[in-house]
PDB file of C-alpha atoms in Angstrom:
ATOM      1  CA  UNK A  76      98.254 110.814 137.068  1.00 87.00           C
ATOM      2  CA  UNK A  77      95.857 108.169 138.431  1.00 87.00           C
ATOM      3  CA  UNK A  78      93.067 109.883 137.474  1.00 87.00           C
ATOM      4  CA  UNK A  79      94.582 110.170 133.958  1.00 88.00           C
ATOM      5  CA  UNK A  80      94.654 106.198 134.269  1.00 88.00           C
ATOM      6  CA  UNK A  81      91.470 106.204 135.908  1.00 87.00           C
ATOM      7  CA  UNK A  82      89.714 108.254 132.798  1.00 88.00           C
ATOM      8  CA  UNK A  83      91.760 106.430 129.461  1.00 91.00           C
ATOM      9  CA  UNK A  84      91.921 102.724 130.079  1.00 90.00           C
ATOM     10  CA  UNK A  85      90.193 100.167 132.447  1.00 89.00           C
ATOM     11  CA  UNK A  86      93.156  99.256 134.467  1.00 87.00           C
ATOM     12  CA  UNK A  87      92.246  98.323 138.257  1.00 89.00           C
ATOM     13  CA  UNK A  88      94.156 100.743 140.666  1.00 92.00           C
ATOM     14  CA  UNK A  89      95.336  99.633 144.401  1.00 93.00           C
ATOM     15  CA  UNK A  90      96.524 101.795 146.230  1.00 94.00           C
ATOM     16  CA  UNK A  91      99.553 100.661 148.520  1.00 95.00           C
ATOM     17  CA  UNK A  92     100.266 102.755 151.476  1.00 94.00           C
ATOM     18  CA  UNK A  93     103.721 101.835 153.485  1.00 94.00           C
ATOM     19  CA  UNK A  94     104.724 104.235 156.028  1.00 93.00           C
ATOM     20  CA  UNK A  95     105.135 104.315 160.013  1.00 91.00           C
ATOM     21  CA  UNK A  96     101.963 106.461 160.678  1.00 90.00           C
ATOM     22  CA  UNK A  97      98.833 107.102 158.498  1.00 90.00           C
ATOM     23  CA  UNK A  98      98.472 109.611 155.407  1.00 91.00           C
ATOM     24  CA  UNK A  99      96.094 111.250 154.395  1.00 91.00           C
ATOM     25  CA  UNK A 100      94.634 109.326 151.399  1.00 89.00           C
ATOM     26  CA  UNK A 101      91.038 111.401 150.742  1.00 82.00           C
ATOM     27  CA  UNK A 102      91.054 111.402 147.211  1.00 86.00           C
ATOM     28  CA  UNK A 103      93.360 108.488 146.355  1.00 89.00           C
ATOM     29  CA  UNK A 104      91.240 106.292 148.214  1.00 92.00           C
ATOM     30  CA  UNK A 105      87.814 107.753 145.909  1.00 89.00           C
ATOM     31  CA  UNK A 106      89.998 106.720 143.097  1.00 90.00           C
ATOM     32  CA  UNK A 107      91.573 103.741 143.718  1.00 92.00           C
ATOM     33  CA  UNK A 108      89.619 100.078 143.051  1.00 92.00           C
ATOM     34  CA  UNK A 109      91.326  98.721 146.700  1.00 93.00           C
ATOM     35  CA  UNK A 110      93.534 100.234 149.554  1.00 95.00           C
ATOM     36  CA  UNK A 111      95.874  97.952 151.023  1.00 95.00           C
ATOM     37  CA  UNK A 112      97.542  99.453 154.301  1.00 95.00           C
ATOM     38  CA  UNK A 113     100.909  97.749 155.047  1.00 93.00           C
ATOM     39  CA  UNK A 114     102.596  99.996 157.618  1.00 94.00           C
ATOM     40  CA  UNK A 115     106.351  98.862 158.179  1.00 93.00           C
ATOM     41  CA  UNK A 116     105.713  95.513 156.685  1.00 91.00           C
ATOM     42  CA  UNK A 117     109.602  94.226 156.349  1.00 90.00           C
ATOM     43  CA  UNK A 118     111.416  92.816 154.001  1.00 93.00           C
ATOM     44  CA  UNK A 119     109.519  90.091 152.397  1.00 93.00           C
ATOM     45  CA  UNK A 120     106.171  92.857 151.731  1.00 93.00           C
ATOM     46  CA  UNK A 121     106.474  92.511 148.027  1.00 93.00           C
ATOM     47  CA  UNK A 122     105.847  88.555 148.044  1.00 95.00           C
ATOM     48  CA  UNK A 123     103.011  88.981 150.672  1.00 94.00           C
ATOM     49  CA  UNK A 124     101.400  91.339 148.538  1.00 94.00           C
ATOM     50  CA  UNK A 125     101.921  89.511 145.270  1.00 95.00           C
ATOM     51  CA  UNK A 126     100.400  86.489 147.016  1.00 96.00           C
ATOM     52  CA  UNK A 127      97.342  89.142 147.999  1.00 95.00           C
ATOM     53  CA  UNK A 128      96.326  90.174 145.095  1.00 94.00           C
ATOM     54  CA  UNK A 129      96.928  86.952 142.720  1.00 93.00           C
ATOM     55  CA  UNK A 130      94.611  85.464 145.160  1.00 93.00           C
ATOM     56  CA  UNK A 131      96.991  82.786 146.346  1.00 95.00           C
ATOM     57  CA  UNK A 132      96.230  84.591 149.983  1.00 95.00           C
ATOM     58  CA  UNK A 133      92.873  85.459 151.142  1.00 97.00           C
ATOM     59  CA  UNK A 134      93.567  88.824 153.142  1.00 95.00           C
ATOM     60  CA  UNK A 135      92.415  89.582 156.910  1.00 95.00           C
ATOM     61  CA  UNK A 136      94.073  91.980 158.452  1.00 94.00           C
ATOM     62  CA  UNK A 137      92.297  94.334 160.319  1.00 95.00           C
ATOM     63  CA  UNK A 138      93.778  98.101 161.530  1.00 94.00           C
ATOM     64  CA  UNK A 139      95.175  98.784 165.013  1.00 92.00           C
ATOM     65  CA  UNK A 140      94.184 102.595 165.101  1.00 90.00           C
ATOM     66  CA  UNK A 141      91.004 104.797 163.898  1.00 90.00           C
ATOM     67  CA  UNK A 142      92.482 105.943 160.036  1.00 92.00           C
ATOM     68  CA  UNK A 143      92.116 109.484 159.638  1.00 89.00           C
ATOM     69  CA  UNK A 144      90.272 111.737 157.073  1.00 88.00           C
ATOM     70  CA  UNK A 145      90.899 115.165 157.789  1.00 84.00           C
ATOM     71  CA  UNK A 146      93.711 117.428 159.587  1.00 82.00           C
ATOM     72  CA  UNK A 147      92.049 118.463 162.374  1.00 72.00           C
ATOM     73  CA  UNK A 148      90.332 115.215 163.556  1.00 62.00           C
ATOM     74  CA  UNK A 149      93.301 112.925 162.999  1.00 54.00           C
ATOM     75  CA  UNK A 150      94.023 112.234 166.941  1.00 59.00           C
ATOM     76  CA  UNK A 151      90.614 110.127 167.086  1.00 71.00           C
ATOM     77  CA  UNK A 152      90.740 107.194 168.205  1.00 75.00           C
ATOM     78  CA  UNK A 153      88.456 104.268 168.871  1.00 77.00           C
ATOM     79  CA  UNK A 154      89.256 104.514 172.484  1.00 76.00           C
ATOM     80  CA  UNK A 155      87.263 108.161 173.683  1.00 77.00           C
ATOM     81  CA  UNK A 156      84.927 109.593 175.377  1.00 76.00           C
ATOM     82  CA  UNK A 157      81.520 109.749 173.568  1.00 74.00           C
ATOM     83  CA  UNK A 158      81.505 113.808 174.234  1.00 73.00           C
ATOM     84  CA  UNK A 159      84.690 113.925 171.766  1.00 76.00           C
ATOM     85  CA  UNK A 160      82.950 114.733 168.523  1.00 76.00           C
ATOM     86  CA  UNK A 161      83.322 116.966 165.473  1.00 77.00           C
ATOM     87  CA  UNK A 162      81.672 120.040 164.660  1.00 74.00           C
ATOM     88  CA  UNK A 163      78.696 120.250 161.466  1.00 76.00           C
ATOM     89  CA  UNK A 164      77.526 123.155 160.255  1.00 70.00           C
ATOM     90  CA  UNK A 165      78.325 127.053 159.694  1.00 68.00           C
ATOM     91  CA  UNK A 166      78.823 130.006 161.592  1.00 59.00           C
ATOM     92  CA  UNK A 167      78.738 130.235 165.767  1.00 62.00           C
ATOM     93  CA  UNK A 168      76.275 129.373 168.433  1.00 62.00           C
ATOM     94  CA  UNK A 169      73.238 127.871 167.679  1.00 62.00           C
ATOM     95  CA  UNK A 170      74.029 127.634 164.057  1.00 61.00           C
ATOM     96  CA  UNK A 171      76.054 124.599 164.474  1.00 71.00           C
ATOM     97  CA  UNK A 172      75.966 120.924 166.077  1.00 74.00           C
ATOM     98  CA  UNK A 173      77.501 118.280 167.524  1.00 76.00           C
ATOM     99  CA  UNK A 174      78.265 115.015 165.463  1.00 78.00           C
ATOM    100  CA  UNK A 175      80.590 112.118 165.175  1.00 79.00           C
ATOM    101  CA  UNK A 176      83.712 112.354 163.508  1.00 82.00           C
ATOM    102  CA  UNK A 177      84.038 110.865 160.122  1.00 85.00           C
ATOM    103  CA  UNK A 178      87.425 108.978 159.453  1.00 88.00           C
ATOM    104  CA  UNK A 179      88.448 107.267 156.511  1.00 92.00           C
ATOM    105  CA  UNK A 180      88.426 103.819 158.206  1.00 93.00           C
ATOM    106  CA  UNK A 181      87.328 102.928 161.386  1.00 91.00           C
ATOM    107  CA  UNK A 182      89.803 100.538 163.992  1.00 92.00           C
ATOM    108  CA  UNK A 183      88.917  97.056 163.593  1.00 93.00           C
ATOM    109  CA  UNK A 184      87.998  97.763 159.414  1.00 95.00           C
ATOM    110  CA  UNK A 185      89.300  95.311 157.120  1.00 95.00           C
ATOM    111  CA  UNK A 186      87.807  93.745 153.944  1.00 95.00           C
ATOM    112  CA  UNK A 187      88.438  90.188 152.579  1.00 95.00           C
ATOM    113  CA  UNK A 188      88.013  88.145 149.141  1.00 96.00           C
ATOM    114  CA  UNK A 189      85.094  86.308 151.416  1.00 97.00           C
ATOM    115  CA  UNK A 190      82.117  87.273 153.282  1.00 97.00           C
ATOM    116  CA  UNK A 191      80.939  86.241 156.557  1.00 97.00           C
ATOM    117  CA  UNK A 192      77.123  86.308 158.266  1.00 98.00           C
ATOM    118  CA  UNK A 193      77.253  87.303 162.067  1.00 98.00           C
ATOM    119  CA  UNK A 194      73.568  85.917 163.995  1.00 97.00           C
ATOM    120  CA  UNK A 195      72.964  84.420 167.260  1.00 96.00           C
ATOM    121  CA  UNK A 196      74.220  86.752 169.405  1.00 96.00           C
ATOM    122  CA  UNK A 197      73.344  85.283 172.983  1.00 96.00           C
ATOM    123  CA  UNK A 198      74.745  87.712 175.971  1.00 93.00           C
ATOM    124  CA  UNK A 199      74.327  86.338 180.049  1.00 92.00           C
ATOM    125  CA  UNK A 200      75.474  87.768 183.153  1.00 84.00           C
ATOM    126  CA  UNK A 201      74.683  91.124 185.552  1.00 73.00           C
ATOM    127  CA  UNK A 202      76.214  93.978 187.433  1.00 74.00           C
ATOM    128  CA  UNK A 203      78.712  92.484 189.662  1.00 78.00           C
ATOM    129  CA  UNK A 204      78.784  89.312 187.233  1.00 86.00           C
ATOM    130  CA  UNK A 205      81.638  87.767 184.703  1.00 90.00           C
ATOM    131  CA  UNK A 206      79.671  88.613 180.767  1.00 90.00           C
ATOM    132  CA  UNK A 207      79.238  85.862 178.808  1.00 94.00           C
ATOM    133  CA  UNK A 208      79.345  86.732 175.071  1.00 95.00           C
ATOM    134  CA  UNK A 209      78.074  84.744 172.002  1.00 97.00           C
ATOM    135  CA  UNK A 210      77.974  84.360 168.431  1.00 97.00           C
ATOM    136  CA  UNK A 211      77.426  82.681 165.349  1.00 98.00           C
ATOM    137  CA  UNK A 212      80.079  83.306 162.334  1.00 98.00           C
ATOM    138  CA  UNK A 213      79.220  81.282 158.890  1.00 98.00           C
ATOM    139  CA  UNK A 214      81.675  82.056 155.936  1.00 98.00           C
ATOM    140  CA  UNK A 215      78.884  83.289 152.611  1.00 98.00           C
ATOM    141  CA  UNK A 216      80.956  83.905 150.117  1.00 97.00           C
ATOM    142  CA  UNK A 217      82.724  81.660 148.302  1.00 96.00           C
ATOM    143  CA  UNK A 218      86.813  81.613 149.518  1.00 96.00           C
ATOM    144  CA  UNK A 219      87.710  80.290 152.474  1.00 97.00           C
ATOM    145  CA  UNK A 220      88.821  82.550 154.849  1.00 97.00           C
ATOM    146  CA  UNK A 221      90.380  83.690 158.665  1.00 97.00           C
ATOM    147  CA  UNK A 222      88.039  86.553 160.297  1.00 98.00           C
ATOM    148  CA  UNK A 223      88.534  88.346 163.580  1.00 97.00           C
ATOM    149  CA  UNK A 224      85.823  88.559 165.948  1.00 97.00           C
ATOM    150  CA  UNK A 225      85.557  91.531 168.073  1.00 96.00           C
ATOM    151  CA  UNK A 226      83.694  92.221 170.855  1.00 94.00           C
ATOM    152  CA  UNK A 227      83.143  95.642 172.562  1.00 90.00           C
ATOM    153  CA  UNK A 228      81.024  97.924 175.086  1.00 85.00           C
ATOM    154  CA  UNK A 229      80.300 100.586 174.345  1.00 80.00           C
ATOM    155  CA  UNK A 230      78.134 102.825 176.632  1.00 73.00           C
ATOM    156  CA  UNK A 231      76.171 105.901 175.715  1.00 65.00           C
ATOM    157  CA  UNK A 232      75.254 107.846 179.737  1.00 64.00           C
ATOM    158  CA  UNK A 233      77.019 106.847 183.107  1.00 64.00           C
ATOM    159  CA  UNK A 234      77.433 108.866 185.697  1.00 65.00           C
ATOM    160  CA  UNK A 235      81.110 109.446 184.801  1.00 67.00           C
ATOM    161  CA  UNK A 236      82.500 110.383 180.635  1.00 69.00           C
ATOM    162  CA  UNK A 237      81.850 106.626 179.109  1.00 69.00           C
ATOM    163  CA  UNK A 238      84.267 105.703 176.526  1.00 73.00           C
ATOM    164  CA  UNK A 239      81.910 105.749 172.875  1.00 76.00           C
ATOM    165  CA  UNK A 240      83.364 102.221 172.544  1.00 83.00           C
ATOM    166  CA  UNK A 241      85.410  99.601 174.152  1.00 86.00           C
ATOM    167  CA  UNK A 242      87.353  96.349 172.806  1.00 91.00           C
ATOM    168  CA  UNK A 243      87.051  93.144 175.470  1.00 91.00           C
ATOM    169  CA  UNK A 244      88.152  90.234 173.897  1.00 94.00           C
ATOM    170  CA  UNK A 245      88.865  89.264 169.955  1.00 96.00           C
ATOM    171  CA  UNK A 246      89.835  86.021 168.647  1.00 96.00           C
ATOM    172  CA  UNK A 247      90.431  85.051 164.985  1.00 97.00           C
ATOM    173  CA  UNK A 248      88.630  81.719 163.740  1.00 98.00           C
ATOM    174  CA  UNK A 249      89.059  79.760 160.108  1.00 98.00           C
ATOM    175  CA  UNK A 250      86.217  78.849 158.008  1.00 98.00           C
ATOM    176  CA  UNK A 251      85.595  77.158 154.780  1.00 98.00           C
ATOM    177  CA  UNK A 252      83.506  78.026 152.470  1.00 97.00           C
ATOM    178  CA  UNK A 253      79.696  77.999 154.411  1.00 97.00           C
ATOM    179  CA  UNK A 254      81.398  76.257 157.529  1.00 98.00           C
ATOM    180  CA  UNK A 255      79.619  77.885 160.965  1.00 98.00           C
ATOM    181  CA  UNK A 256      81.341  78.584 164.176  1.00 98.00           C
ATOM    182  CA  UNK A 257      79.887  79.233 167.183  1.00 98.00           C
ATOM    183  CA  UNK A 258      82.589  82.286 169.082  1.00 98.00           C
ATOM    184  CA  UNK A 259      81.890  82.288 173.667  1.00 97.00           C
ATOM    185  CA  UNK A 260      84.060  84.817 175.329  1.00 96.00           C
ATOM    186  CA  UNK A 261      84.213  85.877 178.765  1.00 95.00           C
ATOM    187  CA  UNK A 262      84.973  89.575 179.922  1.00 91.00           C
ATOM    188  CA  UNK A 263      85.882  89.002 183.241  1.00 91.00           C
ATOM    189  CA  UNK A 264      83.098  91.678 185.764  1.00 86.00           C
ATOM    190  CA  UNK A 265      86.488  93.572 187.565  1.00 84.00           C
ATOM    191  CA  UNK A 266      87.426  94.782 183.012  1.00 84.00           C
ATOM    192  CA  UNK A 267      83.636  96.348 183.412  1.00 80.00           C
ATOM    193  CA  UNK A 268      84.534  98.591 186.141  1.00 77.00           C
ATOM    194  CA  UNK A 269      84.856 102.517 186.096  1.00 73.00           C
ATOM    195  CA  UNK A 270      86.099 104.923 188.591  1.00 71.00           C
ATOM    196  CA  UNK A 271      83.062 106.532 190.704  1.00 67.00           C
ATOM    197  CA  UNK A 272      82.607 109.810 190.359  1.00 66.00           C
ATOM    198  CA  UNK A 273      83.115 110.124 193.672  1.00 65.00           C
ATOM    199  CA  UNK A 274      86.426 108.957 194.347  1.00 60.00           C
ATOM    200  CA  UNK A 275      89.256 108.117 192.175  1.00 58.00           C
ATOM    201  CA  UNK A 276      90.556 104.994 193.691  1.00 62.00           C
ATOM    202  CA  UNK A 277      86.795 103.427 194.006  1.00 69.00           C
ATOM    203  CA  UNK A 278      86.073 101.376 191.060  1.00 66.00           C
ATOM    204  CA  UNK A 279      82.194 100.605 191.089  1.00 65.00           C
ATOM    205  CA  UNK A 280      79.829  98.543 188.272  1.00 68.00           C
ATOM    206  CA  UNK A 281      77.372 100.326 186.212  1.00 64.00           C
ATOM    207  CA  UNK A 282      73.834  99.940 188.341  1.00 58.00           C
ATOM    208  CA  UNK A 283      72.264  99.703 184.613  1.00 53.00           C
ATOM    209  CA  UNK A 284      74.648  96.678 183.507  1.00 46.00           C
TER     210      UNK A 284
END
């Protein structure tokens, strides 16, 4: 039905998904002009959607999960080991290689009716010290909006298998058109420690930090 509508009319197609868990939407996403993932929104969802579609509200939600693209990678979360990957190619060893798993949308993904520009990233701190991060965010679009600024850490190598990336701090800010704001967050040194390779109760800091 969606393909027929797409082929015979110039109507815009918006896919709205309500559900308590992710469903595979790949083919539908390719046909749709926009996608709204609402999960379980409650009895006021109709009015909320009407406000978004009419432009009364500028959407600013972010995905709290990694949304899967295929049924065999549905369990790949954003907080995972670097070594958790999928295979690419055909045949058996050595005719395939490990590659990052494809997902429909990554953790934290979300669109808006406006755009934002990040600049002037500043990071201070060292091993055993609090990590202080700041970044400038500017609304470069045509509408006022709210942006969730997220700070991640990632480590490609350490003495124990590192996570691919980890959300350390976030803040939602509201910006008028052309407005710019600097967001600063502090990540405590203890939060950056991990369990060492010789003692599962011994938290250490990465000597490369």
